[in-house]
mmCIF file with all atom_site columns, C-alpha atoms in Angstrom:
data_model
loop_
_atom_site.group_PDB
_atom_site.id
_atom_site.type_symbol
_atom_site.label_atom_id
_atom_site.label_alt_id
_atom_site.label_comp_id
_atom_site.label_asym_id
_atom_site.label_entity_id
_atom_site.label_seq_id
_atom_site.pdbx_PDB_ins_code
_atom_site.Cartn_x
_atom_site.Cartn_y
_atom_site.Cartn_z
_atom_site.occupancy
_atom_site.B_iso_or_equiv
_atom_site.pdbx_formal_charge
_atom_site.auth_seq_id
_atom_site.auth_comp_id
_atom_site.auth_asym_id
_atom_site.auth_atom_id
_atom_site.pdbx_PDB_model_num
ATOM 1   C CA . MET A 1 1   ? 0.019   0.076  -0.211  1.00 92.00 ? 1   MET A CA 1
ATOM 2   C CA . LYS A 1 2   ? 1.474   3.434  -1.120  1.00 96.00 ? 2   LYS A CA 1
ATOM 3   C CA . THR A 1 3   ? 2.725   5.689  1.731   1.00 98.00 ? 3   THR A CA 1
ATOM 4   C CA . TRP A 1 4   ? 1.175   9.022  1.855   1.00 98.00 ? 4   TRP A CA 1
ATOM 5   C CA . VAL A 1 5   ? 3.433   12.197 3.246   1.00 98.00 ? 5   VAL A CA 1
ATOM 6   C CA . ILE A 1 6   ? 0.669   14.709 4.335   1.00 98.00 ? 6   ILE A CA 1
ATOM 7   C CA . PHE A 1 7   ? 1.295   18.569 4.774   1.00 98.00 ? 7   PHE A CA 1
ATOM 8   C CA . GLY A 1 8   ? -1.573  20.240 6.722   1.00 96.00 ? 8   GLY A CA 1
ATOM 9   C CA . ALA A 1 9   ? -2.349  17.137 8.862   1.00 96.00 ? 9   ALA A CA 1
ATOM 10  C CA . GLY A 1 10  ? -1.947  18.645 12.231  1.00 93.00 ? 10  GLY A CA 1
ATOM 11  C CA . GLY A 1 11  ? -5.095  20.639 12.667  1.00 93.00 ? 11  GLY A CA 1
ATOM 12  C CA . LYS A 1 12  ? -8.339  19.393 12.775  1.00 92.00 ? 12  LYS A CA 1
ATOM 13  C CA . GLY A 1 13  ? -8.802  20.397 8.761   1.00 95.00 ? 13  GLY A CA 1
ATOM 14  C CA . VAL A 1 14  ? -9.090  18.673 5.734   1.00 97.00 ? 14  VAL A CA 1
ATOM 15  C CA . GLY A 1 15  ? -5.864  17.158 5.979   1.00 98.00 ? 15  GLY A CA 1
ATOM 16  C CA . ALA A 1 16  ? -6.526  15.725 9.607   1.00 97.00 ? 16  ALA A CA 1
ATOM 17  C CA . HIS A 1 17  ? -9.352  13.870 7.881   1.00 98.00 ? 17  HIS A CA 1
ATOM 18  C CA . ILE A 1 18  ? -7.244  12.547 4.748   1.00 98.00 ? 18  ILE A CA 1
ATOM 19  C CA . ALA A 1 19  ? -4.958  11.170 7.445   1.00 98.00 ? 19  ALA A CA 1
ATOM 20  C CA . ASP A 1 20  ? -7.704  9.423  9.523   1.00 98.00 ? 20  ASP A CA 1
ATOM 21  C CA . ILE A 1 21  ? -9.066  7.578  6.526   1.00 98.00 ? 21  ILE A CA 1
ATOM 22  C CA . GLY A 1 22  ? -5.335  6.367  5.813   1.00 98.00 ? 22  GLY A CA 1
ATOM 23  C CA . VAL A 1 23  ? -5.224  5.201  9.413   1.00 98.00 ? 23  VAL A CA 1
ATOM 24  C CA . THR A 1 24  ? -8.139  3.106  8.931   1.00 97.00 ? 24  THR A CA 1
ATOM 25  C CA . GLN A 1 25  ? -6.768  1.900  6.023   1.00 97.00 ? 25  GLN A CA 1
ATOM 26  C CA . ARG A 1 26  ? -3.645  0.687  8.047   1.00 97.00 ? 26  ARG A CA 1
ATOM 27  C CA . ARG A 1 27  ? -1.755  2.720  5.329   1.00 98.00 ? 27  ARG A CA 1
ATOM 28  C CA . PRO A 1 28  ? 1.656   3.977  6.127   1.00 98.00 ? 28  PRO A CA 1
ATOM 29  C CA . ILE A 1 29  ? 1.526   7.728  6.668   1.00 98.00 ? 29  ILE A CA 1
ATOM 30  C CA . VAL A 1 30  ? 4.268   10.656 7.279   1.00 98.00 ? 30  VAL A CA 1
ATOM 31  C CA . ALA A 1 31  ? 3.297   14.123 7.943   1.00 98.00 ? 31  ALA A CA 1
ATOM 32  C CA . LEU A 1 32  ? 5.304   17.270 8.729   1.00 98.00 ? 32  LEU A CA 1
ATOM 33  C CA . VAL A 1 33  ? 3.795   19.354 11.653  1.00 97.00 ? 33  VAL A CA 1
ATOM 34  C CA . ARG A 1 34  ? 4.572   22.388 13.487  1.00 94.00 ? 34  ARG A CA 1
ATOM 35  C CA . SER A 1 35  ? 3.897   21.563 17.146  1.00 96.00 ? 35  SER A CA 1
ATOM 36  C CA . GLU A 1 36  ? 4.944   18.539 19.077  1.00 97.00 ? 36  GLU A CA 1
ATOM 37  C CA . GLU A 1 37  ? 1.244   18.596 20.445  1.00 97.00 ? 37  GLU A CA 1
ATOM 38  C CA . ALA A 1 38  ? 0.292   17.667 16.785  1.00 97.00 ? 38  ALA A CA 1
ATOM 39  C CA . ALA A 1 39  ? 3.218   15.355 16.636  1.00 97.00 ? 39  ALA A CA 1
ATOM 40  C CA . ASN A 1 40  ? 2.054   13.478 19.463  1.00 97.00 ? 40  ASN A CA 1
ATOM 41  C CA . ARG A 1 41  ? -1.409  13.477 18.648  1.00 97.00 ? 41  ARG A CA 1
ATOM 42  C CA . LEU A 1 42  ? -0.730  11.890 15.066  1.00 98.00 ? 42  LEU A CA 1
ATOM 43  C CA . GLU A 1 43  ? 2.024   9.558  16.423  1.00 97.00 ? 43  GLU A CA 1
ATOM 44  C CA . GLU A 1 44  ? -0.629  8.026  18.844  1.00 97.00 ? 44  GLU A CA 1
ATOM 45  C CA . LYS A 1 45  ? -2.510  6.712  15.682  1.00 97.00 ? 45  LYS A CA 1
ATOM 46  C CA . GLY A 1 46  ? 0.765   5.172  14.035  1.00 97.00 ? 46  GLY A CA 1
ATOM 47  C CA . ILE A 1 47  ? 1.298   8.135  11.882  1.00 98.00 ? 47  ILE A CA 1
ATOM 48  C CA . LYS A 1 48  ? 5.250   8.894  11.771  1.00 98.00 ? 48  LYS A CA 1
ATOM 49  C CA . THR A 1 49  ? 5.819   12.843 12.009  1.00 98.00 ? 49  THR A CA 1
ATOM 50  C CA . VAL A 1 50  ? 8.489   15.855 11.592  1.00 98.00 ? 50  VAL A CA 1
ATOM 51  C CA . ILE A 1 51  ? 8.385   18.622 13.154  1.00 98.00 ? 51  ILE A CA 1
ATOM 52  C CA . GLY A 1 52  ? 8.888   21.779 11.109  1.00 97.00 ? 52  GLY A CA 1
ATOM 53  C CA . ASP A 1 53  ? 7.721   24.408 8.837   1.00 96.00 ? 53  ASP A CA 1
ATOM 54  C CA . ALA A 1 54  ? 7.173   23.734 5.072   1.00 97.00 ? 54  ALA A CA 1
ATOM 55  C CA . ILE A 1 55  ? 9.015   27.092 4.089   1.00 97.00 ? 55  ILE A CA 1
ATOM 56  C CA . ASP A 1 56  ? 12.055  25.331 5.835   1.00 98.00 ? 56  ASP A CA 1
ATOM 57  C CA . ALA A 1 57  ? 13.633  23.105 3.057   1.00 98.00 ? 57  ALA A CA 1
ATOM 58  C CA . LYS A 1 58  ? 15.415  20.896 5.398   1.00 98.00 ? 58  LYS A CA 1
ATOM 59  C CA . ALA A 1 59  ? 12.307  19.868 7.447   1.00 98.00 ? 59  ALA A CA 1
ATOM 60  C CA . VAL A 1 60  ? 10.675  19.259 4.154   1.00 98.00 ? 60  VAL A CA 1
ATOM 61  C CA . GLU A 1 61  ? 13.645  16.949 2.958   1.00 98.00 ? 61  GLU A CA 1
ATOM 62  C CA . ALA A 1 62  ? 13.513  15.140 6.331   1.00 98.00 ? 62  ALA A CA 1
ATOM 63  C CA . VAL A 1 63  ? 9.873   14.286 6.150   1.00 98.00 ? 63  VAL A CA 1
ATOM 64  C CA . LEU A 1 64  ? 10.011  13.178 2.375   1.00 98.00 ? 64  LEU A CA 1
ATOM 65  C CA . THR A 1 65  ? 13.163  11.201 3.110   1.00 98.00 ? 65  THR A CA 1
ATOM 66  C CA . LEU A 1 66  ? 11.284  9.576  5.946   1.00 98.00 ? 66  LEU A CA 1
ATOM 67  C CA . ALA A 1 67  ? 8.405   8.631  3.179   1.00 98.00 ? 67  ALA A CA 1
ATOM 68  C CA . GLY A 1 68  ? 10.350  7.608  0.487   1.00 97.00 ? 68  GLY A CA 1
ATOM 69  C CA . LYS A 1 69  ? 10.348  8.905  -3.069  1.00 96.00 ? 69  LYS A CA 1
ATOM 70  C CA . GLU A 1 70  ? 7.672   6.192  -4.107  1.00 97.00 ? 70  GLU A CA 1
ATOM 71  C CA . ALA A 1 71  ? 5.106   7.889  -1.928  1.00 98.00 ? 71  ALA A CA 1
ATOM 72  C CA . ASP A 1 72  ? 2.227   10.292 -2.837  1.00 98.00 ? 72  ASP A CA 1
ATOM 73  C CA . ILE A 1 73  ? 2.397   13.941 -1.675  1.00 98.00 ? 73  ILE A CA 1
ATOM 74  C CA . ILE A 1 74  ? -0.759  15.464 -0.248  1.00 98.00 ? 74  ILE A CA 1
ATOM 75  C CA . SER A 1 75  ? -0.960  19.006 0.998   1.00 98.00 ? 75  SER A CA 1
ATOM 76  C CA . THR A 1 76  ? -3.627  20.908 2.339   1.00 97.00 ? 76  THR A CA 1
ATOM 77  C CA . MET A 1 77  ? -1.722  23.819 3.499   1.00 95.00 ? 77  MET A CA 1
ATOM 78  C CA . GLY A 1 78  ? -2.925  27.358 3.955   1.00 87.00 ? 78  GLY A CA 1
ATOM 79  C CA . GLY A 1 79  ? -1.900  30.537 5.571   1.00 82.00 ? 79  GLY A CA 1
ATOM 80  C CA . GLU A 1 80  ? 0.101   33.847 4.981   1.00 80.00 ? 80  GLU A CA 1
ATOM 81  C CA . ASN A 1 81  ? 3.331   31.751 3.667   1.00 90.00 ? 81  ASN A CA 1
ATOM 82  C CA . ASP A 1 82  ? 0.886   29.390 1.489   1.00 92.00 ? 82  ASP A CA 1
ATOM 83  C CA . TYR A 1 83  ? 2.587   30.218 -2.066  1.00 94.00 ? 83  TYR A CA 1
ATOM 84  C CA . LEU A 1 84  ? 6.457   29.915 -0.189  1.00 96.00 ? 84  LEU A CA 1
ATOM 85  C CA . ALA A 1 85  ? 5.359   26.738 1.683   1.00 96.00 ? 85  ALA A CA 1
ATOM 86  C CA . HIS A 1 86  ? 4.089   25.190 -1.500  1.00 97.00 ? 86  HIS A CA 1
ATOM 87  C CA . ARG A 1 87  ? 6.813   26.106 -3.619  1.00 97.00 ? 87  ARG A CA 1
ATOM 88  C CA . THR A 1 88  ? 9.292   24.739 -1.217  1.00 98.00 ? 88  THR A CA 1
ATOM 89  C CA . VAL A 1 89  ? 7.878   21.420 -1.078  1.00 98.00 ? 89  VAL A CA 1
ATOM 90  C CA . ILE A 1 90  ? 7.437   21.199 -4.556  1.00 98.00 ? 90  ILE A CA 1
ATOM 91  C CA . ASP A 1 91  ? 10.992  21.993 -5.449  1.00 98.00 ? 91  ASP A CA 1
ATOM 92  C CA . THR A 1 92  ? 12.347  19.792 -3.026  1.00 98.00 ? 92  THR A CA 1
ATOM 93  C CA . ALA A 1 93  ? 10.132  16.876 -3.948  1.00 98.00 ? 93  ALA A CA 1
ATOM 94  C CA . GLU A 1 94  ? 11.160  17.576 -7.462  1.00 98.00 ? 94  GLU A CA 1
ATOM 95  C CA . LYS A 1 95  ? 14.949  17.412 -6.951  1.00 98.00 ? 95  LYS A CA 1
ATOM 96  C CA . MET A 1 96  ? 14.226  14.062 -4.594  1.00 98.00 ? 96  MET A CA 1
ATOM 97  C CA . GLY A 1 97  ? 12.551  12.295 -7.708  1.00 98.00 ? 97  GLY A CA 1
ATOM 98  C CA . PHE A 1 98  ? 9.030   12.439 -6.412  1.00 98.00 ? 98  PHE A CA 1
ATOM 99  C CA . GLN A 1 99  ? 6.387   11.790 -8.966  1.00 97.00 ? 99  GLN A CA 1
ATOM 100 C CA . ARG A 1 100 ? 2.769   12.593 -7.697  1.00 98.00 ? 100 ARG A CA 1
ATOM 101 C CA . MET A 1 101 ? 1.149   15.309 -5.765  1.00 98.00 ? 101 MET A CA 1
ATOM 102 C CA . LEU A 1 102 ? -2.272  16.243 -5.112  1.00 98.00 ? 102 LEU A CA 1
ATOM 103 C CA . MET A 1 103 ? -2.992  19.715 -3.603  1.00 98.00 ? 103 MET A CA 1
ATOM 104 C CA . VAL A 1 104 ? -6.146  20.658 -1.863  1.00 97.00 ? 104 VAL A CA 1
ATOM 105 C CA . SER A 1 105 ? -6.662  24.556 -2.803  1.00 95.00 ? 105 SER A CA 1
ATOM 106 C CA . SER A 1 106 ? -10.152 26.670 -2.903  1.00 89.00 ? 106 SER A CA 1
ATOM 107 C CA . LEU A 1 107 ? -12.752 27.675 -5.166  1.00 86.00 ? 107 LEU A CA 1
ATOM 108 C CA . GLY A 1 108 ? -12.170 30.934 -6.479  1.00 79.00 ? 108 GLY A CA 1
ATOM 109 C CA . CYS A 1 109 ? -8.241  30.018 -7.075  1.00 75.00 ? 109 CYS A CA 1
ATOM 110 C CA . GLY A 1 110 ? -6.932  30.089 -10.872 1.00 76.00 ? 110 GLY A CA 1
ATOM 111 C CA . ASP A 1 111 ? -9.718  30.273 -13.540 1.00 77.00 ? 111 ASP A CA 1
ATOM 112 C CA . SER A 1 112 ? -12.306 30.249 -10.946 1.00 71.00 ? 112 SER A CA 1
ATOM 113 C CA . TRP A 1 113 ? -11.927 33.626 -9.801  1.00 74.00 ? 113 TRP A CA 1
ATOM 114 C CA . VAL A 1 114 ? -14.893 34.761 -11.557 1.00 69.00 ? 114 VAL A CA 1
ATOM 115 C CA . ALA A 1 115 ? -17.122 32.302 -9.403  1.00 70.00 ? 115 ALA A CA 1
ATOM 116 C CA . LEU A 1 116 ? -16.119 34.645 -6.464  1.00 68.00 ? 116 LEU A CA 1
ATOM 117 C CA . SER A 1 117 ? -18.429 37.506 -5.537  1.00 68.00 ? 117 SER A CA 1
ATOM 118 C CA . ASP A 1 118 ? -16.736 41.056 -4.790  1.00 74.00 ? 118 ASP A CA 1
ATOM 119 C CA . ARG A 1 119 ? -17.586 40.306 -1.147  1.00 78.00 ? 119 ARG A CA 1
ATOM 120 C CA . ALA A 1 120 ? -15.685 37.250 -1.032  1.00 71.00 ? 120 ALA A CA 1
ATOM 121 C CA . LYS A 1 121 ? -12.720 38.678 -2.907  1.00 72.00 ? 121 LYS A CA 1
ATOM 122 C CA . ALA A 1 122 ? -12.664 41.625 -0.700  1.00 72.00 ? 122 ALA A CA 1
ATOM 123 C CA . ALA A 1 123 ? -12.743 39.312 2.403   1.00 62.00 ? 123 ALA A CA 1
ATOM 124 C CA . PHE A 1 124 ? -10.578 36.511 1.422   1.00 62.00 ? 124 PHE A CA 1
ATOM 125 C CA . GLY A 1 125 ? -9.292  37.233 -1.821  1.00 66.00 ? 125 GLY A CA 1
ATOM 126 C CA . GLN A 1 126 ? -5.690  37.821 -1.047  1.00 71.00 ? 126 GLN A CA 1
ATOM 127 C CA . ALA A 1 127 ? -5.556  34.017 0.477   1.00 77.00 ? 127 ALA A CA 1
ATOM 128 C CA . VAL A 1 128 ? -6.864  32.873 -2.767  1.00 77.00 ? 128 VAL A CA 1
ATOM 129 C CA . ARG A 1 129 ? -4.348  34.640 -5.003  1.00 82.00 ? 129 ARG A CA 1
ATOM 130 C CA . GLU A 1 130 ? -1.660  33.010 -2.708  1.00 85.00 ? 130 GLU A CA 1
ATOM 131 C CA . LYS A 1 131 ? -3.197  29.587 -3.267  1.00 89.00 ? 131 LYS A CA 1
ATOM 132 C CA . SER A 1 132 ? -3.449  30.354 -7.167  1.00 89.00 ? 132 SER A CA 1
ATOM 133 C CA . LEU A 1 133 ? 0.262   31.139 -7.184  1.00 93.00 ? 133 LEU A CA 1
ATOM 134 C CA . ALA A 1 134 ? 0.685   27.730 -5.691  1.00 94.00 ? 134 ALA A CA 1
ATOM 135 C CA . GLU A 1 135 ? -1.607  25.784 -8.128  1.00 95.00 ? 135 GLU A CA 1
ATOM 136 C CA . VAL A 1 136 ? 0.469   27.633 -10.951 1.00 95.00 ? 136 VAL A CA 1
ATOM 137 C CA . TRP A 1 137 ? 3.799   26.120 -9.086  1.00 97.00 ? 137 TRP A CA 1
ATOM 138 C CA . LEU A 1 138 ? 2.543   22.774 -8.899  1.00 98.00 ? 138 LEU A CA 1
ATOM 139 C CA . GLN A 1 139 ? 0.967   22.843 -12.775 1.00 97.00 ? 139 GLN A CA 1
ATOM 140 C CA . THR A 1 140 ? 4.499   23.764 -14.099 1.00 97.00 ? 140 THR A CA 1
ATOM 141 C CA . SER A 1 141 ? 6.196   20.990 -12.181 1.00 97.00 ? 141 SER A CA 1
ATOM 142 C CA . ARG A 1 142 ? 7.173   17.656 -13.789 1.00 97.00 ? 142 ARG A CA 1
ATOM 143 C CA . PHE A 1 143 ? 4.555   16.111 -10.994 1.00 98.00 ? 143 PHE A CA 1
ATOM 144 C CA . ASP A 1 144 ? 1.635   13.904 -12.103 1.00 98.00 ? 144 ASP A CA 1
ATOM 145 C CA . TYR A 1 145 ? -0.995  16.099 -10.122 1.00 98.00 ? 145 TYR A CA 1
ATOM 146 C CA . ALA A 1 146 ? -4.618  16.820 -9.147  1.00 98.00 ? 146 ALA A CA 1
ATOM 147 C CA . ILE A 1 147 ? -5.916  20.248 -7.839  1.00 97.00 ? 147 ILE A CA 1
ATOM 148 C CA . VAL A 1 148 ? -9.009  19.905 -5.688  1.00 97.00 ? 148 VAL A CA 1
ATOM 149 C CA . ARG A 1 149 ? -10.886 23.305 -5.078  1.00 95.00 ? 149 ARG A CA 1
ATOM 150 C CA . PRO A 1 150 ? -13.460 22.868 -2.312  1.00 95.00 ? 150 PRO A CA 1
ATOM 151 C CA . GLY A 1 151 ? -16.267 25.321 -1.919  1.00 92.00 ? 151 GLY A CA 1
ATOM 152 C CA . GLY A 1 152 ? -16.893 26.768 1.521   1.00 91.00 ? 152 GLY A CA 1
ATOM 153 C CA . LEU A 1 153 ? -16.080 24.304 4.029   1.00 94.00 ? 153 LEU A CA 1
ATOM 154 C CA . LEU A 1 154 ? -18.127 23.328 6.903   1.00 95.00 ? 154 LEU A CA 1
ATOM 155 C CA . ASN A 1 155 ? -17.561 20.613 9.951   1.00 94.00 ? 155 ASN A CA 1
ATOM 156 C CA . GLY A 1 156 ? -20.583 18.257 9.342   1.00 93.00 ? 156 GLY A CA 1
ATOM 157 C CA . GLU A 1 157 ? -20.559 14.714 9.073   1.00 94.00 ? 157 GLU A CA 1
ATOM 158 C CA . GLU A 1 158 ? -19.585 12.812 6.143   1.00 96.00 ? 158 GLU A CA 1
ATOM 159 C CA . THR A 1 159 ? -22.573 12.539 3.857   1.00 96.00 ? 159 THR A CA 1
ATOM 160 C CA . GLY A 1 160 ? -21.458 10.997 0.590   1.00 96.00 ? 160 GLY A CA 1
ATOM 161 C CA . LYS A 1 161 ? -22.999 13.539 -1.465  1.00 97.00 ? 161 LYS A CA 1
ATOM 162 C CA . ALA A 1 162 ? -20.224 15.905 -2.449  1.00 97.00 ? 162 ALA A CA 1
ATOM 163 C CA . GLN A 1 163 ? -19.394 15.807 -6.007  1.00 97.00 ? 163 GLN A CA 1
ATOM 164 C CA . LEU A 1 164 ? -16.610 16.637 -8.162  1.00 97.00 ? 164 LEU A CA 1
ATOM 165 C CA . TYR A 1 165 ? -17.156 19.152 -11.037 1.00 95.00 ? 165 TYR A CA 1
ATOM 166 C CA . GLN A 1 166 ? -14.979 20.117 -14.014 1.00 95.00 ? 166 GLN A CA 1
ATOM 167 C CA . TYR A 1 167 ? -15.251 22.760 -16.559 1.00 88.00 ? 167 TYR A CA 1
ATOM 168 C CA . GLU A 1 168 ? -18.263 24.602 -15.032 1.00 86.00 ? 168 GLU A CA 1
ATOM 169 C CA . GLU A 1 169 ? -18.630 27.533 -12.752 1.00 84.00 ? 169 GLU A CA 1
ATOM 170 C CA . THR A 1 170 ? -19.268 26.137 -9.329  1.00 88.00 ? 170 THR A CA 1
ATOM 171 C CA . HIS A 1 171 ? -20.782 27.277 -6.335  1.00 88.00 ? 171 HIS A CA 1
ATOM 172 C CA . GLY A 1 172 ? -21.739 25.996 -2.659  1.00 92.00 ? 172 GLY A CA 1
ATOM 173 C CA . LEU A 1 173 ? -20.679 24.133 0.477   1.00 95.00 ? 173 LEU A CA 1
ATOM 174 C CA . VAL A 1 174 ? -19.140 20.892 1.280   1.00 97.00 ? 174 VAL A CA 1
ATOM 175 C CA . ASN A 1 175 ? -17.869 19.102 4.597   1.00 97.00 ? 175 ASN A CA 1
ATOM 176 C CA . ARG A 1 176 ? -14.334 18.658 5.097   1.00 97.00 ? 176 ARG A CA 1
ATOM 177 C CA . ARG A 1 177 ? -14.962 14.904 5.617   1.00 97.00 ? 177 ARG A CA 1
ATOM 178 C CA . ASP A 1 178 ? -16.465 14.627 2.266   1.00 98.00 ? 178 ASP A CA 1
ATOM 179 C CA . VAL A 1 179 ? -13.442 16.472 0.862   1.00 98.00 ? 179 VAL A CA 1
ATOM 180 C CA . ALA A 1 180 ? -11.314 13.918 2.469   1.00 98.00 ? 180 ALA A CA 1
ATOM 181 C CA . ARG A 1 181 ? -13.024 11.171 1.026   1.00 98.00 ? 181 ARG A CA 1
ATOM 182 C CA . LEU A 1 182 ? -13.071 12.286 -2.473  1.00 98.00 ? 182 LEU A CA 1
ATOM 183 C CA . VAL A 1 183 ? -9.191  12.971 -2.295  1.00 98.00 ? 183 VAL A CA 1
ATOM 184 C CA . THR A 1 184 ? -8.635  9.578  -1.226  1.00 98.00 ? 184 THR A CA 1
ATOM 185 C CA . GLN A 1 185 ? -10.551 7.933  -3.903  1.00 97.00 ? 185 GLN A CA 1
ATOM 186 C CA . LEU A 1 186 ? -8.625  10.100 -6.730  1.00 98.00 ? 186 LEU A CA 1
ATOM 187 C CA . LEU A 1 187 ? -5.444  8.988  -4.841  1.00 97.00 ? 187 LEU A CA 1
ATOM 188 C CA . ASP A 1 188 ? -6.444  5.203  -5.624  1.00 96.00 ? 188 ASP A CA 1
ATOM 189 C CA . ALA A 1 189 ? -6.203  6.085  -9.275  1.00 96.00 ? 189 ALA A CA 1
ATOM 190 C CA . ASP A 1 190 ? -2.848  5.153  -11.152 1.00 96.00 ? 190 ASP A CA 1
ATOM 191 C CA . LEU A 1 191 ? -2.793  8.552  -12.857 1.00 97.00 ? 191 LEU A CA 1
ATOM 192 C CA . LEU A 1 192 ? -4.104  11.744 -11.178 1.00 98.00 ? 192 LEU A CA 1
ATOM 193 C CA . ASP A 1 193 ? -3.548  13.038 -14.601 1.00 97.00 ? 193 ASP A CA 1
ATOM 194 C CA . ASP A 1 194 ? -3.053  16.777 -14.163 1.00 98.00 ? 194 ASP A CA 1
ATOM 195 C CA . GLN A 1 195 ? -6.474  17.200 -13.534 1.00 98.00 ? 195 GLN A CA 1
ATOM 196 C CA . VAL A 1 196 ? -8.301  20.420 -11.552 1.00 96.00 ? 196 VAL A CA 1
ATOM 197 C CA . TYR A 1 197 ? -11.780 19.777 -9.690  1.00 97.00 ? 197 TYR A CA 1
ATOM 198 C CA . ALA A 1 198 ? -14.259 21.864 -7.732  1.00 95.00 ? 198 ALA A CA 1
ATOM 199 C CA . VAL A 1 199 ? -16.017 19.791 -5.036  1.00 97.00 ? 199 VAL A CA 1
ATOM 200 C CA . VAL A 1 200 ? -19.346 21.237 -3.589  1.00 96.00 ? 200 VAL A CA 1
ATOM 201 C CA . GLU A 1 201 ? -22.450 19.116 -2.116  1.00 96.00 ? 201 GLU A CA 1
ATOM 202 C CA . PRO A 1 202 ? -25.419 20.235 -4.088  1.00 95.00 ? 202 PRO A CA 1
ATOM 203 C CA . GLY A 1 203 ? -28.037 21.929 -1.786  1.00 92.00 ? 203 GLY A CA 1
ATOM 204 C CA . LEU A 1 204 ? -25.748 21.571 1.343   1.00 92.00 ? 204 LEU A CA 1
ATOM 205 C CA . VAL A 1 205 ? -26.562 24.622 3.987   1.00 90.00 ? 205 VAL A CA 1
ATOM 206 C CA . PRO A 1 206 ? -25.015 25.187 7.256   1.00 87.00 ? 206 PRO A CA 1
ATOM 207 C CA . SER A 1 207 ? -26.665 23.278 10.153  1.00 79.00 ? 207 SER A CA 1
ATOM 208 C CA . LYS A 1 208 ? -28.422 25.755 12.643  1.00 66.00 ? 208 LYS A CA 1
#
């Protein structure tokens, strides 16, 4: 079973849910996390960890070395250094001979910028632009890649109703657990095939 190396598994977001799915599959998983607390929590589940920051090439090299170059790279990273962190991971992994990477980005990135309202652009447009730069760096790499752009993220239970979309303007919400499940299903394919997907659950509304 192929190893996963996850960037972004240390919190409570999509990356953490992807890691949990891998644990249930008894899959080898390695993760780069920022804190000892996160490392301890993941290691209790059987996940190997390296403590460090993804903008530090030495930390990235350490976790990739631990995973081995046949591993699939999964990134759900965000934050103010989004682009720099992804560039560091992608550049380091390319030099080390890795082949595949899946990035969880955001609806509104790249050519889906037009799907964002003016209000959304004002609220979090800068973060979306950072993620767009990260996407381009991946798309112009040598990797076999996939990019998944979720809509507005919620913390509800997995419903199994989320859908992947391509080549159409997409709006909506989706539960983090459903995004994680779809990511793991994409990784089961022999080829990621340089594809970009939006993901939302039709009709989903926030619980009151």
